[in-house]
Amino acid sequence: MKAEIIDGKQAAERLRTEIGRQVVRLREQHLLTPGLAVILVGEDPASQVYVRNKARQAREASMASFEYRLPYSVPQEKVLELIDRLNEDPAVHGILVQLPLPPQVDADRVINAIRPEKDIDGFHPLNAGALATGGDGMVPCTPLGCLMLLKHRLGDLAGLRAVVLGRSNIVGKPMAALLLRESCTVTIAHSKTRDLADECRRADILIAAVGRPRMVPGDWIKPGATVIDVGINRIDTPDGKGRLVGDVDFDSAAEVAGAITPVPGGVGPMTIACLLLNTLEAACRQHGLPVPQGLMEAAWG
């Protein structure tokens, strides 16, 4: 194995520690405690784990955590009523609705109902538009975490060729917008891209976010490239327990890449850390306070 392993778990721990320091400072100097509300609809096991982790890490960062668990059969109107109450609650600065939602609940309508300033997922059309046009809004957590890992590893990204494999509104498109902000030359590749392997081989930075286990083999990767694997896929194993793998075939890719994120332990922990970062930022903005700067640099040491 030649590639440097990008330890997202360690980076996230450092970032959360620094966020916790800023939260304590905010409370001591301004009597303000950032509040995060998480809504879970149904009893999907994976979603339950995610919600527990988010709530626990919010509390560990000295934030106020509010959890709302609704039954799978809940009418859409009840979800929207809850969001309306949270929009008006001054103790709640960030609202997150755990996806996916059951079929009777329109995810777009739910996302659009969250006030943009409390949309810490960055999915509201106003926040998506701000990101696309270079404006000031909330940035989706997973792409933001990916960017932090890239800048920590590579420093200035200007002029580098980046390929984003995947075009979702959650990861692919906002990731491309963030890389453009850093003056990268960006290609968004997807299932209809011709000569997909060749496109990937041109990349100094390859972001894989397609949701297909081990889709990207090592011979798709430019020697020395930095690979960020966003995929989290469960595959069967002979013992019946299964295990998690990414969208990149880690073993073959690590023989070629200069650096690579593992799965698990790469992008996932950074996503939750950036959720807390967005909550802190949202609380400051809603109270007219300056957003703490240099958190990433302080976290890296």
PDB file of N, CA and C in Angstrom, residues 185-284:
ATOM      1  N   THR A 185     -10.342  23.073 -11.693  1.00  0.00           N
ATOM      2  CA  THR A 185     -11.000  22.787 -12.967  1.00  0.00           C
ATOM      3  C   THR A 185     -11.834  21.533 -12.745  1.00  0.00           C
ATOM      4  N   VAL A 186     -13.158  21.670 -12.829  1.00  0.00           N
ATOM      5  CA  VAL A 186     -14.060  20.642 -12.321  1.00  0.00           C
ATOM      6  C   VAL A 186     -14.845  19.967 -13.437  1.00  0.00           C
ATOM      7  N   THR A 187     -14.887  18.642 -13.385  1.00  0.00           N
ATOM      8  CA  THR A 187     -15.739  17.831 -14.245  1.00  0.00           C
ATOM      9  C   THR A 187     -16.706  17.037 -13.362  1.00  0.00           C
ATOM     10  N   ILE A 188     -17.989  17.082 -13.691  1.00  0.00           N
ATOM     11  CA  ILE A 188     -18.962  16.210 -13.034  1.00  0.00           C
ATOM     12  C   ILE A 188     -19.214  15.031 -13.961  1.00  0.00           C
ATOM     13  N   ALA A 189     -18.881  13.843 -13.501  1.00  0.00           N
ATOM     14  CA  ALA A 189     -19.089  12.622 -14.280  1.00  0.00           C
ATOM     15  C   ALA A 189     -20.237  11.823 -13.673  1.00  0.00           C
ATOM     16  N   HIS A 190     -20.871  10.987 -14.502  1.00  0.00           N
ATOM     17  CA  HIS A 190     -22.044  10.245 -14.053  1.00  0.00           C
ATOM     18  C   HIS A 190     -22.245   9.017 -14.940  1.00  0.00           C
ATOM     19  N   SER A 191     -23.386   8.360 -14.795  1.00  0.00           N
ATOM     20  CA  SER A 191     -23.601   7.085 -15.471  1.00  0.00           C
ATOM     21  C   SER A 191     -23.642   7.207 -16.995  1.00  0.00           C
ATOM     22  N   LYS A 192     -23.924   8.404 -17.498  1.00  0.00           N
ATOM     23  CA  LYS A 192     -23.986   8.597 -18.955  1.00  0.00           C
ATOM     24  C   LYS A 192     -22.692   9.171 -19.531  1.00  0.00           C
ATOM     25  N   THR A 193     -21.699   9.381 -18.693  1.00  0.00           N
ATOM     26  CA  THR A 193     -20.430   9.934 -19.167  1.00  0.00           C
ATOM     27  C   THR A 193     -19.704   8.931 -20.065  1.00  0.00           C
ATOM     28  N   ARG A 194     -19.283   9.385 -21.231  1.00  0.00           N
ATOM     29  CA  ARG A 194     -18.504   8.526 -22.124  1.00  0.00           C
ATOM     30  C   ARG A 194     -17.060   8.434 -21.626  1.00  0.00           C
ATOM     31  N   ASP A 195     -16.478   7.257 -21.818  1.00  0.00           N
ATOM     32  CA  ASP A 195     -15.075   7.040 -21.415  1.00  0.00           C
ATOM     33  C   ASP A 195     -14.865   7.466 -19.957  1.00  0.00           C
ATOM     34  N   LEU A 196     -15.701   6.939 -19.093  1.00  0.00           N
ATOM     35  CA  LEU A 196     -15.692   7.342 -17.683  1.00  0.00           C
ATOM     36  C   LEU A 196     -14.337   7.084 -17.030  1.00  0.00           C
ATOM     37  N   ALA A 197     -13.754   5.933 -17.321  1.00  0.00           N
ATOM     38  CA  ALA A 197     -12.458   5.611 -16.723  1.00  0.00           C
ATOM     39  C   ALA A 197     -11.401   6.640 -17.112  1.00  0.00           C
ATOM     40  N   ASP A 198     -11.404   7.055 -18.375  1.00  0.00           N
ATOM     41  CA  ASP A 198     -10.427   8.046 -18.827  1.00  0.00           C
ATOM     42  C   ASP A 198     -10.636   9.389 -18.137  1.00  0.00           C
ATOM     43  N   GLU A 199     -11.904   9.775 -17.940  1.00  0.00           N
ATOM     44  CA  GLU A 199     -12.177  11.024 -17.238  1.00  0.00           C
ATOM     45  C   GLU A 199     -11.607  10.972 -15.824  1.00  0.00           C
ATOM     46  N   CYS A 200     -11.807   9.853 -15.142  1.00  0.00           N
ATOM     47  CA  CYS A 200     -11.302   9.732 -13.776  1.00  0.00           C
ATOM     48  C   CYS A 200      -9.779   9.771 -13.737  1.00  0.00           C
ATOM     49  N   ARG A 201      -9.136   9.181 -14.730  1.00  0.00           N
ATOM     50  CA  ARG A 201      -7.661   9.121 -14.758  1.00  0.00           C
ATOM     51  C   ARG A 201      -7.019  10.488 -14.938  1.00  0.00           C
ATOM     52  N   ARG A 202      -7.784  11.478 -15.385  1.00  0.00           N
ATOM     53  CA  ARG A 202      -7.240  12.830 -15.564  1.00  0.00           C
ATOM     54  C   ARG A 202      -7.235  13.630 -14.261  1.00  0.00           C
ATOM     55  N   ALA A 203      -7.859  13.091 -13.235  1.00  0.00           N
ATOM     56  CA  ALA A 203      -8.127  13.883 -12.039  1.00  0.00           C
ATOM     57  C   ALA A 203      -6.951  13.904 -11.064  1.00  0.00           C
ATOM     58  N   ASP A 204      -6.572  15.101 -10.629  1.00  0.00           N
ATOM     59  CA  ASP A 204      -5.678  15.232  -9.482  1.00  0.00           C
ATOM     60  C   ASP A 204      -6.450  14.941  -8.192  1.00  0.00           C
ATOM     61  N   ILE A 205      -7.751  15.272  -8.232  1.00  0.00           N
ATOM     62  CA  ILE A 205      -8.662  15.023  -7.108  1.00  0.00           C
ATOM     63  C   ILE A 205      -9.848  14.237  -7.651  1.00  0.00           C
ATOM     64  N   LEU A 206     -10.131  13.094  -7.058  1.00  0.00           N
ATOM     65  CA  LEU A 206     -11.280  12.294  -7.465  1.00  0.00           C
ATOM     66  C   LEU A 206     -12.221  12.138  -6.279  1.00  0.00           C
ATOM     67  N   ILE A 207     -13.467  12.616  -6.433  1.00  0.00           N
ATOM     68  CA  ILE A 207     -14.502  12.475  -5.420  1.00  0.00           C
ATOM     69  C   ILE A 207     -15.487  11.428  -5.923  1.00  0.00           C
ATOM     70  N   ALA A 208     -15.624  10.318  -5.226  1.00  0.00           N
ATOM     71  CA  ALA A 208     -16.535   9.250  -5.642  1.00  0.00           C
ATOM     72  C   ALA A 208     -17.777   9.274  -4.769  1.00  0.00           C
ATOM     73  N   ALA A 209     -18.938   9.548  -5.394  1.00  0.00           N
ATOM     74  CA  ALA A 209     -20.195   9.647  -4.645  1.00  0.00           C
ATOM     75  C   ALA A 209     -21.333   9.127  -5.511  1.00  0.00           C
ATOM     76  N   VAL A 210     -21.303   7.835  -5.796  1.00  0.00           N
ATOM     77  CA  VAL A 210     -22.304   7.244  -6.686  1.00  0.00           C
ATOM     78  C   VAL A 210     -23.170   6.185  -6.008  1.00  0.00           C
ATOM     79  N   GLY A 211     -22.747   5.684  -4.839  1.00  0.00           N
ATOM     80  CA  GLY A 211     -23.542   4.675  -4.145  1.00  0.00           C
ATOM     81  C   GLY A 211     -23.475   3.297  -4.753  1.00  0.00           C
ATOM     82  N   ARG A 212     -22.361   2.976  -5.407  1.00  0.00           N
ATOM     83  CA  ARG A 212     -22.164   1.649  -5.988  1.00  0.00           C
ATOM     84  C   ARG A 212     -20.886   1.048  -5.415  1.00  0.00           C
ATOM     85  N   PRO A 213     -20.967  -0.068  -4.717  1.00  0.00           N
ATOM     86  CA  PRO A 213     -19.794  -0.601  -4.025  1.00  0.00           C
ATOM     87  C   PRO A 213     -18.644  -0.929  -4.965  1.00  0.00           C
ATOM     88  N   ARG A 214     -17.473  -0.396  -4.615  1.00  0.00           N
ATOM     89  CA  ARG A 214     -16.212  -0.689  -5.318  1.00  0.00           C
ATOM     90  C   ARG A 214     -16.293  -0.443  -6.825  1.00  0.00           C
ATOM     91  N   MET A 215     -17.039   0.545  -7.216  1.00  0.00           N
ATOM     92  CA  MET A 215     -17.196   0.830  -8.646  1.00  0.00           C
ATOM     93  C   MET A 215     -15.894   1.303  -9.278  1.00  0.00           C
ATOM     94  N   VAL A 216     -15.089   2.034  -8.510  1.00  0.00           N
ATOM     95  CA  VAL A 216     -13.876   2.660  -9.053  1.00  0.00           C
ATOM     96  C   VAL A 216     -12.665   1.793  -8.729  1.00  0.00           C
ATOM     97  N   PRO A 217     -12.080   1.118  -9.719  1.00  0.00           N
ATOM     98  CA  PRO A 217     -10.874   0.313  -9.470  1.00  0.00           C
ATOM     99  C   PRO A 217      -9.617   1.172  -9.502  1.00  0.00           C
ATOM    100  N   GLY A 218      -8.532   0.584  -9.084  1.00  0.00           N
ATOM    101  CA  GLY A 218      -7.278   1.318  -9.039  1.00  0.00           C
ATOM    102  C   GLY A 218      -6.816   1.835 -10.381  1.00  0.00           C
ATOM    103  N   ASP A 219      -7.124   1.122 -11.485  1.00  0.00           N
ATOM    104  CA  ASP A 219      -6.630   1.574 -12.793  1.00  0.00           C
ATOM    105  C   ASP A 219      -7.456   2.723 -13.369  1.00  0.00           C
ATOM    106  N   TRP A 220      -8.451   3.212 -12.618  1.00  0.00           N
ATOM    107  CA  TRP A 220      -9.153   4.439 -13.004  1.00  0.00           C
ATOM    108  C   TRP A 220      -8.508   5.673 -12.378  1.00  0.00           C
ATOM    109  N   ILE A 221      -7.492   5.488 -11.577  1.00  0.00           N
ATOM    110  CA  ILE A 221      -6.953   6.573 -10.762  1.00  0.00           C
ATOM    111  C   ILE A 221      -5.587   7.021 -11.290  1.00  0.00           C
ATOM    112  N   LYS A 222      -5.419   8.320 -11.381  1.00  0.00           N
ATOM    113  CA  LYS A 222      -4.137   8.899 -11.781  1.00  0.00           C
ATOM    114  C   LYS A 222      -3.109   8.665 -10.685  1.00  0.00           C
ATOM    115  N   PRO A 223      -1.913   8.202 -11.020  1.00  0.00           N
ATOM    116  CA  PRO A 223      -0.900   8.001  -9.983  1.00  0.00           C
ATOM    117  C   PRO A 223      -0.658   9.272  -9.170  1.00  0.00           C
ATOM    118  N   GLY A 224      -0.731   9.133  -7.850  1.00  0.00           N
ATOM    119  CA  GLY A 224      -0.507  10.256  -6.965  1.00  0.00           C
ATOM    120  C   GLY A 224      -1.737  11.094  -6.675  1.00  0.00           C
ATOM    121  N   ALA A 225      -2.882  10.768  -7.264  1.00  0.00           N
ATOM    122  CA  ALA A 225      -4.096  11.558  -7.056  1.00  0.00           C
ATOM    123  C   ALA A 225      -4.605  11.422  -5.622  1.00  0.00           C
ATOM    124  N   THR A 226      -5.379  12.395  -5.200  1.00  0.00           N
ATOM    125  CA  THR A 226      -6.051  12.335  -3.900  1.00  0.00           C
ATOM    126  C   THR A 226      -7.486  11.867  -4.118  1.00  0.00           C
ATOM    127  N   VAL A 227      -7.873  10.799  -3.425  1.00  0.00           N
ATOM    128  CA  VAL A 227      -9.174  10.166  -3.630  1.00  0.00           C
ATOM    129  C   VAL A 227     -10.020  10.327  -2.371  1.00  0.00           C
ATOM    130  N   ILE A 228     -11.195  10.914  -2.536  1.00  0.00           N
ATOM    131  CA  ILE A 228     -12.156  11.069  -1.446  1.00  0.00           C
ATOM    132  C   ILE A 228     -13.348  10.166  -1.750  1.00  0.00           C
ATOM    133  N   ASP A 229     -13.540   9.155  -0.926  1.00  0.00           N
ATOM    134  CA  ASP A 229     -14.587   8.156  -1.152  1.00  0.00           C
ATOM    135  C   ASP A 229     -15.772   8.461  -0.239  1.00  0.00           C
ATOM    136  N   VAL A 230     -16.860   8.955  -0.837  1.00  0.00           N
ATOM    137  CA  VAL A 230     -18.051   9.325  -0.076  1.00  0.00           C
ATOM    138  C   VAL A 230     -18.981   8.131   0.142  1.00  0.00           C
ATOM    139  N   GLY A 231     -18.825   7.091  -0.654  1.00  0.00           N
ATOM    140  CA  GLY A 231     -19.752   5.972  -0.630  1.00  0.00           C
ATOM    141  C   GLY A 231     -19.735   5.184   0.677  1.00  0.00           C
ATOM    142  N   ILE A 232     -20.910   4.758   1.110  1.00  0.00           N
ATOM    143  CA  ILE A 232     -21.045   3.852   2.250  1.00  0.00           C
ATOM    144  C   ILE A 232     -22.004   2.754   1.808  1.00  0.00           C
ATOM    145  N   ASN A 233     -21.477   1.579   1.501  1.00  0.00           N
ATOM    146  CA  ASN A 233     -22.274   0.478   0.978  1.00  0.00           C
ATOM    147  C   ASN A 233     -22.036  -0.771   1.824  1.00  0.00           C
ATOM    148  N   ARG A 234     -23.096  -1.457   2.164  1.00  0.00           N
ATOM    149  CA  ARG A 234     -22.970  -2.712   2.909  1.00  0.00           C
ATOM    150  C   ARG A 234     -22.983  -3.881   1.936  1.00  0.00           C
ATOM    151  N   ILE A 235     -21.969  -4.722   2.040  1.00  0.00           N
ATOM    152  CA  ILE A 235     -21.892  -5.909   1.187  1.00  0.00           C
ATOM    153  C   ILE A 235     -21.941  -7.163   2.047  1.00  0.00           C
ATOM    154  N   ASP A 236     -22.361  -8.262   1.437  1.00  0.00           N
ATOM    155  CA  ASP A 236     -22.433  -9.541   2.140  1.00  0.00           C
ATOM    156  C   ASP A 236     -21.030 -10.112   2.340  1.00  0.00           C
ATOM    157  N   THR A 237     -20.866 -10.831   3.427  1.00  0.00           N
ATOM    158  CA  THR A 237     -19.623 -11.538   3.716  1.00  0.00           C
ATOM    159  C   THR A 237     -19.948 -12.991   4.068  1.00  0.00           C
ATOM    160  N   PRO A 238     -18.982 -13.891   3.930  1.00  0.00           N
ATOM    161  CA  PRO A 238     -19.260 -15.306   4.194  1.00  0.00           C
ATOM    162  C   PRO A 238     -19.805 -15.582   5.591  1.00  0.00           C
ATOM    163  N   ASP A 239     -19.434 -14.756   6.571  1.00  0.00           N
ATOM    164  CA  ASP A 239     -19.914 -15.003   7.930  1.00  0.00           C
ATOM    165  C   ASP A 239     -21.323 -14.463   8.163  1.00  0.00           C
ATOM    166  N   GLY A 240     -21.896 -13.825   7.138  1.00  0.00           N
ATOM    167  CA  GLY A 240     -23.254 -13.333   7.233  1.00  0.00           C
ATOM    168  C   GLY A 240     -23.396 -11.995   7.925  1.00  0.00           C
ATOM    169  N   LYS A 241     -22.323 -11.443   8.442  1.00  0.00           N
ATOM    170  CA  LYS A 241     -22.401 -10.175   9.163  1.00  0.00           C
ATOM    171  C   LYS A 241     -22.399  -8.966   8.234  1.00  0.00           C
ATOM    172  N   GLY A 242     -21.800  -9.125   7.063  1.00  0.00           N
ATOM    173  CA  GLY A 242     -21.673  -8.012   6.143  1.00  0.00           C
ATOM    174  C   GLY A 242     -20.616  -7.016   6.595  1.00  0.00           C
ATOM    175  N   ARG A 243     -20.223  -6.131   5.699  1.00  0.00           N
ATOM    176  CA  ARG A 243     -19.286  -5.072   6.064  1.00  0.00           C
ATOM    177  C   ARG A 243     -19.472  -3.885   5.138  1.00  0.00           C
ATOM    178  N   LEU A 244     -18.947  -2.743   5.573  1.00  0.00           N
ATOM    179  CA  LEU A 244     -19.079  -1.515   4.812  1.00  0.00           C
ATOM    180  C   LEU A 244     -17.897  -1.325   3.873  1.00  0.00           C
ATOM    181  N   VAL A 245     -18.199  -0.922   2.643  1.00  0.00           N
ATOM    182  CA  VAL A 245     -17.161  -0.570   1.676  1.00  0.00           C
ATOM    183  C   VAL A 245     -17.575   0.722   0.991  1.00  0.00           C
ATOM    184  N   GLY A 246     -16.632   1.351   0.333  1.00  0.00           N
ATOM    185  CA  GLY A 246     -16.922   2.600  -0.360  1.00  0.00           C
ATOM    186  C   GLY A 246     -17.252   2.390  -1.819  1.00  0.00           C
ATOM    187  N   ASP A 247     -17.300   3.485  -2.554  1.00  0.00           N
ATOM    188  CA  ASP A 247     -17.509   3.428  -3.998  1.00  0.00           C
ATOM    189  C   ASP A 247     -16.211   3.124  -4.733  1.00  0.00           C
ATOM    190  N   VAL A 248     -15.094   3.189  -4.015  1.00  0.00           N
ATOM    191  CA  VAL A 248     -13.770   2.916  -4.581  1.00  0.00           C
ATOM    192  C   VAL A 248     -13.274   1.571  -4.071  1.00  0.00           C
ATOM    193  N   ASP A 249     -12.654   0.803  -4.947  1.00  0.00           N
ATOM    194  CA  ASP A 249     -12.011  -0.443  -4.525  1.00  0.00           C
ATOM    195  C   ASP A 249     -10.729  -0.067  -3.777  1.00  0.00           C
ATOM    196  N   PHE A 250     -10.811  -0.032  -2.470  1.00  0.00           N
ATOM    197  CA  PHE A 250      -9.761   0.564  -1.649  1.00  0.00           C
ATOM    198  C   PHE A 250      -8.404  -0.091  -1.883  1.00  0.00           C
ATOM    199  N   ASP A 251      -8.353  -1.412  -1.893  1.00  0.00           N
ATOM    200  CA  ASP A 251      -7.056  -2.088  -1.968  1.00  0.00           C
ATOM    201  C   ASP A 251      -6.304  -1.742  -3.248  1.00  0.00           C
ATOM    202  N   SER A 252      -6.974  -1.810  -4.398  1.00  0.00           N
ATOM    203  CA  SER A 252      -6.279  -1.498  -5.650  1.00  0.00           C
ATOM    204  C   SER A 252      -6.014  -0.003  -5.781  1.00  0.00           C
ATOM    205  N   ALA A 253      -6.936   0.827  -5.280  1.00  0.00           N
ATOM    206  CA  ALA A 253      -6.744   2.278  -5.380  1.00  0.00           C
ATOM    207  C   ALA A 253      -5.577   2.747  -4.528  1.00  0.00           C
ATOM    208  N   ALA A 254      -5.400   2.134  -3.366  1.00  0.00           N
ATOM    209  CA  ALA A 254      -4.325   2.543  -2.465  1.00  0.00           C
ATOM    210  C   ALA A 254      -2.945   2.253  -3.032  1.00  0.00           C
ATOM    211  N   GLU A 255      -2.862   1.382  -4.022  1.00  0.00           N
ATOM    212  CA  GLU A 255      -1.584   1.107  -4.673  1.00  0.00           C
ATOM    213  C   GLU A 255      -1.194   2.179  -5.677  1.00  0.00           C
ATOM    214  N   VAL A 256      -2.161   3.056  -6.024  1.00  0.00           N
ATOM    215  CA  VAL A 256      -1.932   4.049  -7.075  1.00  0.00           C
ATOM    216  C   VAL A 256      -2.035   5.476  -6.545  1.00  0.00           C
ATOM    217  N   ALA A 257      -3.003   5.708  -5.715  1.00  0.00           N
ATOM    218  CA  ALA A 257      -3.284   7.070  -5.245  1.00  0.00           C
ATOM    219  C   ALA A 257      -2.178   7.597  -4.346  1.00  0.00           C
ATOM    220  N   GLY A 258      -2.117   8.928  -4.253  1.00  0.00           N
ATOM    221  CA  GLY A 258      -1.207   9.548  -3.301  1.00  0.00           C
ATOM    222  C   GLY A 258      -1.785   9.578  -1.906  1.00  0.00           C
ATOM    223  N   ALA A 259      -3.122   9.716  -1.836  1.00  0.00           N
ATOM    224  CA  ALA A 259      -3.824   9.735  -0.554  1.00  0.00           C
ATOM    225  C   ALA A 259      -5.262   9.303  -0.801  1.00  0.00           C
ATOM    226  N   ILE A 260      -5.879   8.676   0.212  1.00  0.00           N
ATOM    227  CA  ILE A 260      -7.228   8.153   0.046  1.00  0.00           C
ATOM    228  C   ILE A 260      -7.939   8.101   1.401  1.00  0.00           C
ATOM    229  N   THR A 261      -9.233   8.337   1.385  1.00  0.00           N
ATOM    230  CA  THR A 261     -10.031   8.185   2.605  1.00  0.00           C
ATOM    231  C   THR A 261     -10.512   6.744   2.717  1.00  0.00           C
ATOM    232  N   PRO A 262     -10.487   6.173   3.916  1.00  0.00           N
ATOM    233  CA  PRO A 262     -11.019   4.829   4.111  1.00  0.00           C
ATOM    234  C   PRO A 262     -12.535   4.869   4.307  1.00  0.00           C
ATOM    235  N   VAL A 263     -13.153   3.703   4.202  1.00  0.00           N
ATOM    236  CA  VAL A 263     -14.577   3.531   4.530  1.00  0.00           C
ATOM    237  C   VAL A 263     -14.695   2.282   5.380  1.00  0.00           C
ATOM    238  N   PRO A 264     -15.175   2.426   6.623  1.00  0.00           N
ATOM    239  CA  PRO A 264     -15.562   3.672   7.305  1.00  0.00           C
ATOM    240  C   PRO A 264     -14.338   4.417   7.828  1.00  0.00           C
ATOM    241  N   GLY A 265     -14.575   5.569   8.453  1.00  0.00           N
ATOM    242  CA  GLY A 265     -13.503   6.323   9.095  1.00  0.00           C
ATOM    243  C   GLY A 265     -12.944   7.451   8.262  1.00  0.00           C
ATOM    244  N   GLY A 266     -13.590   7.755   7.123  1.00  0.00           N
ATOM    245  CA  GLY A 266     -13.110   8.841   6.282  1.00  0.00           C
ATOM    246  C   GLY A 266     -14.044  10.023   6.292  1.00  0.00           C
ATOM    247  N   VAL A 267     -14.922  10.074   5.302  1.00  0.00           N
ATOM    248  CA  VAL A 267     -15.819  11.211   5.140  1.00  0.00           C
ATOM    249  C   VAL A 267     -16.920  11.222   6.196  1.00  0.00           C
ATOM    250  N   GLY A 268     -17.422  10.061   6.590  1.00  0.00           N
ATOM    251  CA  GLY A 268     -18.559   9.990   7.503  1.00  0.00           C
ATOM    252  C   GLY A 268     -18.407  10.810   8.769  1.00  0.00           C
ATOM    253  N   PRO A 269     -17.331  10.645   9.529  1.00  0.00           N
ATOM    254  CA  PRO A 269     -17.171  11.443  10.753  1.00  0.00           C
ATOM    255  C   PRO A 269     -17.108  12.944  10.487  1.00  0.00           C
ATOM    256  N   MET A 270     -16.537  13.329   9.349  1.00  0.00           N
ATOM    257  CA  MET A 270     -16.459  14.754   9.031  1.00  0.00           C
ATOM    258  C   MET A 270     -17.826  15.348   8.728  1.00  0.00           C
ATOM    259  N   THR A 271     -18.735  14.527   8.200  1.00  0.00           N
ATOM    260  CA  THR A 271     -20.080  15.015   7.910  1.00  0.00           C
ATOM    261  C   THR A 271     -20.765  15.484   9.184  1.00  0.00           C
ATOM    262  N   ILE A 272     -20.684  14.672  10.247  1.00  0.00           N
ATOM    263  CA  ILE A 272     -21.339  15.062  11.503  1.00  0.00           C
ATOM    264  C   ILE A 272     -20.629  16.254  12.137  1.00  0.00           C
ATOM    265  N   ALA A 273     -19.296  16.291  12.056  1.00  0.00           N
ATOM    266  CA  ALA A 273     -18.570  17.440  12.602  1.00  0.00           C
ATOM    267  C   ALA A 273     -18.982  18.731  11.894  1.00  0.00           C
ATOM    268  N   CYS A 274     -19.189  18.658  10.582  1.00  0.00           N
ATOM    269  CA  CYS A 274     -19.591  19.856   9.840  1.00  0.00           C
ATOM    270  C   CYS A 274     -21.033  20.230  10.132  1.00  0.00           C
ATOM    271  N   LEU A 275     -21.856  19.260  10.506  1.00  0.00           N
ATOM    272  CA  LEU A 275     -23.209  19.569  10.963  1.00  0.00           C
ATOM    273  C   LEU A 275     -23.154  20.449  12.213  1.00  0.00           C
ATOM    274  N   LEU A 276     -22.274  20.118  13.128  1.00  0.00           N
ATOM    275  CA  LEU A 276     -22.099  20.938  14.330  1.00  0.00           C
ATOM    276  C   LEU A 276     -21.521  22.308  13.969  1.00  0.00           C
ATOM    277  N   LEU A 277     -20.598  22.323  13.037  1.00  0.00           N
ATOM    278  CA  LEU A 277     -20.015  23.592  12.587  1.00  0.00           C
ATOM    279  C   LEU A 277     -21.105  24.500  12.003  1.00  0.00           C
ATOM    280  N   ASN A 278     -21.982  23.927  11.185  1.00  0.00           N
ATOM    281  CA  ASN A 278     -23.073  24.716  10.600  1.00  0.00           C
ATOM    282  C   ASN A 278     -24.044  25.215  11.665  1.00  0.00           C
ATOM    283  N   THR A 279     -24.285  24.397  12.697  1.00  0.00           N
ATOM    284  CA  THR A 279     -25.166  24.819  13.781  1.00  0.00           C
ATOM    285  C   THR A 279     -24.574  26.006  14.533  1.00  0.00           C
ATOM    286  N   LEU A 280     -23.291  25.946  14.808  1.00  0.00           N
ATOM    287  CA  LEU A 280     -22.596  27.061  15.458  1.00  0.00           C
ATOM    288  C   LEU A 280     -22.681  28.314  14.591  1.00  0.00           C
ATOM    289  N   GLU A 281     -22.417  28.152  13.304  1.00  0.00           N
ATOM    290  CA  GLU A 281     -22.471  29.295  12.387  1.00  0.00           C
ATOM    291  C   GLU A 281     -23.884  29.874  12.325  1.00  0.00           C
ATOM    292  N   ALA A 282     -24.892  28.998  12.270  1.00  0.00           N
ATOM    293  CA  ALA A 282     -26.274  29.462  12.200  1.00  0.00           C
ATOM    294  C   ALA A 282     -26.658  30.255  13.444  1.00  0.00           C
ATOM    295  N   ALA A 283     -26.248  29.772  14.616  1.00  0.00           N
ATOM    296  CA  ALA A 283     -26.557  30.479  15.860  1.00  0.00           C
ATOM    297  C   ALA A 283     -25.940  31.874  15.862  1.00  0.00           C
ATOM    298  N   CYS A 284     -24.704  31.976  15.424  1.00  0.00           N
ATOM    299  CA  CYS A 284     -24.040  33.288  15.392  1.00  0.00           C
ATOM    300  C   CYS A 284     -24.748  34.233  14.432  1.00  0.00           C
TER     301      CYS A 284
END
